[in-house]
Short mmCIF file of C-alpha atoms in Angstrom, two decimals:
data_model
loop_
_atom_site.label_atom_id
_atom_site.label_comp_id
_atom_site.label_asym_id
_atom_site.label_seq_id
_atom_site.Cartn_x
_atom_site.Cartn_y
_atom_site.Cartn_z
CA GLY A 1 93.19 85.31 127.14
CA ALA A 2 94.49 81.81 126.69
CA GLY A 3 95.02 82.10 122.97
CA VAL A 4 93.79 83.63 119.74
CA SER A 5 90.07 83.19 119.36
CA GLN A 6 88.22 83.32 116.06
CA SER A 7 84.50 83.38 115.45
CA PRO A 8 82.51 81.89 113.98
CA SER A 9 84.38 78.62 113.57
CA ASN A 10 82.22 77.78 110.57
CA LYS A 11 80.19 80.00 108.29
CA VAL A 12 78.02 78.98 105.36
CA THR A 13 76.69 81.83 103.27
CA GLU A 14 75.00 82.36 99.97
CA LYS A 15 76.83 83.91 97.07
CA GLY A 16 76.40 87.67 97.09
CA LYS A 17 75.97 88.03 100.86
CA ASP A 18 78.38 89.91 103.10
CA VAL A 19 80.23 88.14 105.91
CA GLU A 20 82.18 89.38 108.89
CA LEU A 21 84.88 87.31 110.57
CA ARG A 22 86.18 88.16 114.01
CA CYS A 23 89.55 87.69 115.66
CA ASP A 24 90.38 88.19 119.34
CA PRO A 25 94.16 88.24 119.68
CA ILE A 26 96.22 87.44 122.75
CA SER A 27 96.08 90.36 125.15
CA GLY A 28 99.06 92.70 124.72
CA HIS A 29 100.02 91.47 121.26
CA THR A 30 100.54 94.50 119.04
CA ALA A 31 100.74 92.70 115.72
CA LEU A 32 97.81 90.93 114.11
CA TYR A 33 97.73 89.00 110.83
CA TRP A 34 95.05 87.58 108.56
CA TYR A 35 95.78 84.69 106.21
CA ARG A 36 93.63 82.59 103.91
CA GLN A 37 94.17 78.87 103.38
CA SER A 38 92.37 77.01 100.63
CA LEU A 39 91.98 73.23 100.82
CA GLY A 40 95.41 71.58 100.79
CA GLN A 41 97.16 74.88 100.10
CA GLY A 42 99.58 77.09 101.99
CA LEU A 43 98.84 80.31 103.81
CA GLU A 44 98.02 83.27 101.59
CA PHE A 45 98.86 86.57 103.30
CA LEU A 46 95.95 89.02 103.39
CA ILE A 47 96.75 91.87 105.76
CA TYR A 48 98.89 92.80 108.73
CA PHE A 49 98.15 95.26 111.55
CA GLN A 50 100.62 96.95 113.84
CA GLY A 51 98.43 98.42 116.52
CA ASN A 52 95.39 99.78 114.71
CA SER A 53 97.13 100.62 111.47
CA ALA A 54 97.72 98.34 108.52
CA PRO A 55 101.12 99.06 106.92
CA ASP A 56 100.61 96.32 104.35
CA LYS A 57 97.26 95.76 102.66
CA SER A 58 98.79 94.34 99.52
CA GLY A 59 97.47 90.86 100.09
CA LEU A 60 93.77 91.69 100.02
CA PRO A 61 92.49 89.88 96.90
CA SER A 62 90.00 92.53 95.81
CA ASP A 63 88.16 95.61 97.00
CA ARG A 64 85.43 93.32 98.33
CA PHE A 65 87.79 92.52 101.19
CA SER A 66 88.40 94.92 104.05
CA ALA A 67 89.69 94.67 107.59
CA GLU A 68 89.87 96.84 110.62
CA ARG A 69 91.27 96.70 114.09
CA THR A 70 90.03 98.79 116.95
CA GLY A 71 91.62 99.56 120.29
CA GLY A 72 94.70 97.63 119.30
CA SER A 73 92.78 94.45 119.99
CA VAL A 74 89.85 92.84 118.16
CA SER A 75 89.95 92.70 114.39
CA THR A 76 87.23 92.02 111.85
CA LEU A 77 87.68 90.88 108.27
CA THR A 78 84.72 91.73 106.07
CA ILE A 79 84.01 90.17 102.70
CA GLN A 80 81.31 91.88 100.67
CA ARG A 81 79.28 90.23 97.92
CA THR A 82 80.88 86.84 98.57
CA GLN A 83 81.86 84.64 95.67
CA GLN A 84 82.39 80.88 95.60
CA GLU A 85 86.14 81.37 95.20
CA ASP A 86 86.14 83.05 98.62
CA SER A 87 85.50 79.65 100.21
CA ALA A 88 88.52 78.86 102.39
CA VAL A 89 89.73 78.81 105.97
CA TYR A 90 90.54 82.29 107.23
CA LEU A 91 93.26 82.25 109.86
CA CYS A 92 94.15 85.02 112.28
CA ALA A 93 97.40 85.26 114.23
CA SER A 94 98.86 87.67 116.74
CA SER A 95 102.43 88.36 117.80
CA LEU A 96 104.04 90.27 120.64
CA ASP A 97 106.95 91.85 118.77
CA PRO A 98 107.51 90.58 115.25
CA GLY A 99 110.50 92.85 114.81
CA LEU A 100 112.32 90.70 117.33
CA GLY A 101 111.15 87.45 115.79
CA SER A 102 108.32 86.79 118.23
CA PRO A 103 106.32 83.80 117.00
CA LEU A 104 102.86 84.05 115.52
CA HIS A 105 100.08 82.52 117.60
CA PHE A 106 97.25 81.30 115.42
CA GLY A 107 93.60 80.74 116.04
CA ASN A 108 91.94 77.67 114.59
CA GLY A 109 90.36 79.66 111.81
CA THR A 110 86.95 80.33 110.36
CA ARG A 111 85.91 77.90 107.66
CA LEU A 112 83.90 79.89 105.13
CA THR A 113 81.75 78.12 102.58
CA VAL A 114 80.02 80.16 99.90
CA THR A 115 77.20 78.30 98.19
CA SER B 1 109.20 88.16 92.24
CA GLN B 2 109.59 86.97 95.80
CA LYS B 3 109.05 83.28 96.38
CA ILE B 4 109.18 80.80 99.23
CA GLU B 5 109.34 77.19 98.11
CA GLN B 6 109.20 74.04 100.20
CA ASN B 7 110.78 71.02 98.61
CA SER B 8 107.81 68.78 98.18
CA GLU B 9 104.15 68.62 98.91
CA ALA B 10 104.46 65.30 100.71
CA LEU B 11 107.20 63.27 102.35
CA ASN B 12 106.76 59.70 103.59
CA ILE B 13 109.34 58.11 105.86
CA GLN B 14 109.66 55.13 108.17
CA GLU B 15 109.48 55.53 111.92
CA GLY B 16 112.91 56.06 113.47
CA LYS B 17 114.42 57.68 110.38
CA THR B 18 115.36 61.34 110.05
CA ALA B 19 112.99 63.57 108.11
CA THR B 20 114.57 66.47 106.23
CA LEU B 21 112.41 69.27 104.87
CA THR B 22 113.67 72.11 102.70
CA CYS B 23 112.67 75.75 102.46
CA ASN B 24 114.13 77.86 99.66
CA TYR B 25 113.49 81.52 99.05
CA THR B 26 114.30 84.05 96.37
CA ASN B 27 114.48 87.82 96.39
CA TYR B 28 114.23 88.04 100.16
CA SER B 29 116.79 88.99 102.77
CA PRO B 30 114.98 87.92 105.93
CA ALA B 31 116.29 88.74 109.37
CA TYR B 32 114.93 85.43 110.61
CA LEU B 33 113.08 82.32 109.56
CA GLN B 34 110.52 80.32 111.50
CA TRP B 35 109.14 76.80 111.25
CA TYR B 36 105.59 75.84 112.16
CA ARG B 37 103.62 72.62 112.47
CA GLN B 38 100.01 72.40 111.31
CA ASP B 39 97.61 69.57 112.09
CA PRO B 40 94.34 69.09 110.15
CA GLY B 41 91.64 71.53 111.20
CA ARG B 42 94.01 73.54 113.38
CA GLY B 43 96.05 76.69 113.03
CA PRO B 44 99.84 76.44 112.67
CA VAL B 45 101.89 76.12 115.84
CA PHE B 46 105.33 77.69 116.19
CA LEU B 47 108.28 75.32 116.55
CA LEU B 48 111.60 77.10 116.03
CA LEU B 49 113.13 80.41 115.02
CA ILE B 50 116.56 80.89 113.50
CA ARG B 51 118.16 84.28 112.86
CA GLU B 52 120.24 85.31 109.86
CA ASN B 53 123.44 85.25 111.90
CA GLU B 54 122.79 81.72 113.21
CA LYS B 55 123.82 78.63 111.28
CA GLU B 56 121.98 76.03 113.32
CA LYS B 57 119.36 75.74 116.06
CA ARG B 58 118.26 72.66 117.99
CA LYS B 59 115.28 71.81 120.16
CA GLU B 60 114.91 68.24 121.38
CA ARG B 61 114.62 66.10 118.21
CA LEU B 62 114.37 69.13 115.92
CA LYS B 63 117.22 70.84 114.13
CA VAL B 64 117.09 73.83 111.80
CA THR B 65 119.86 75.22 109.62
CA PHE B 66 119.90 78.55 107.81
CA ASP B 67 122.19 79.32 104.89
CA THR B 68 121.71 82.93 103.76
CA THR B 69 124.11 82.44 100.84
CA LEU B 70 122.12 79.54 99.42
CA LYS B 71 118.88 81.19 100.61
CA GLN B 72 117.84 77.91 102.16
CA SER B 73 116.74 76.44 105.46
CA LEU B 74 116.70 72.75 106.30
CA PHE B 75 114.41 71.33 109.00
CA HIS B 76 115.31 67.94 110.45
CA ILE B 77 113.30 65.65 112.73
CA THR B 78 115.47 62.87 114.11
CA ALA B 79 114.15 59.55 115.41
CA SER B 80 110.83 60.35 113.78
CA GLN B 81 107.59 59.04 115.26
CA PRO B 82 104.10 58.61 113.78
CA ALA B 83 103.01 61.50 116.04
CA ASP B 84 105.31 63.76 114.00
CA SER B 85 102.98 63.34 111.01
CA ALA B 86 101.70 66.81 110.12
CA THR B 87 102.26 69.63 107.65
CA TYR B 88 105.35 71.73 108.31
CA LEU B 89 105.54 75.33 107.13
CA CYS B 90 108.44 77.74 106.91
CA ALA B 91 107.87 81.47 107.31
CA LEU B 92 110.03 84.52 106.62
CA ASP B 93 109.76 88.05 107.88
CA ILE B 94 109.55 90.81 105.31
CA PRO B 95 112.20 93.38 106.23
CA GLY B 96 110.88 96.84 106.76
CA ASN B 97 107.34 96.06 107.74
CA ASN B 98 107.44 92.92 109.91
CA ASP B 99 104.78 90.94 108.15
CA MET B 100 105.36 87.21 107.72
CA ARG B 101 105.06 85.16 104.55
CA PHE B 102 104.67 81.39 104.51
CA GLY B 103 105.67 78.59 102.20
CA ALA B 104 103.04 76.15 100.97
CA GLY B 105 104.13 73.50 103.47
CA THR B 106 105.31 69.90 103.30
CA ARG B 107 102.99 67.16 104.51
CA LEU B 108 105.07 64.63 106.44
CA THR B 109 103.81 61.11 107.09
CA VAL B 110 105.80 58.87 109.42
CA LYS B 111 104.83 55.23 109.01
CA PRO B 112 105.15 52.77 111.91
#
């Protein structure tokens, strides 16, 4: 594909509902990252996948957050029982070989608003 | 604890001047450091990478330095233009597991 694709681009949900965010990485990129960015803030690391496995889940804010990656490609980030503090832009990135310093290619994010 | 700090939230300079942004880190020993540009409503875009054994890297009007003793990287934009206005983020790899951590960013405004 041309780049990292995220869907939906915007999501408004009611407090307490579950949401699922999708990321389509660049074909062939083995590494995939999820970050969260609140208004005017930096990138908060959530989770990193190498292939289908997640060596580092330390950034997930609570057990309401989970992520999976299947087939070494598409990833979904699920937030259960959403809270207002979950409102943010969720960014996904993929990389060819981070061990060699390959850059991260970002999507334009999903803007989540919890009302 | 591990920290990545960028010198200021916002930097305003006049067109034509050199912008210098700072990235400091503690309790890391990264193998490399990257700089990204982020425009409003968009994801960050990669600009430059510098490795731990490199002192300086250049690309057109951009220059990055990396001092592993001071645990600091400087990012320079020479002959700045209003189109350079954006938020600039530094990122470090985490040795051992290849994930990347970002600083909070510095919002640069270049005034005509």
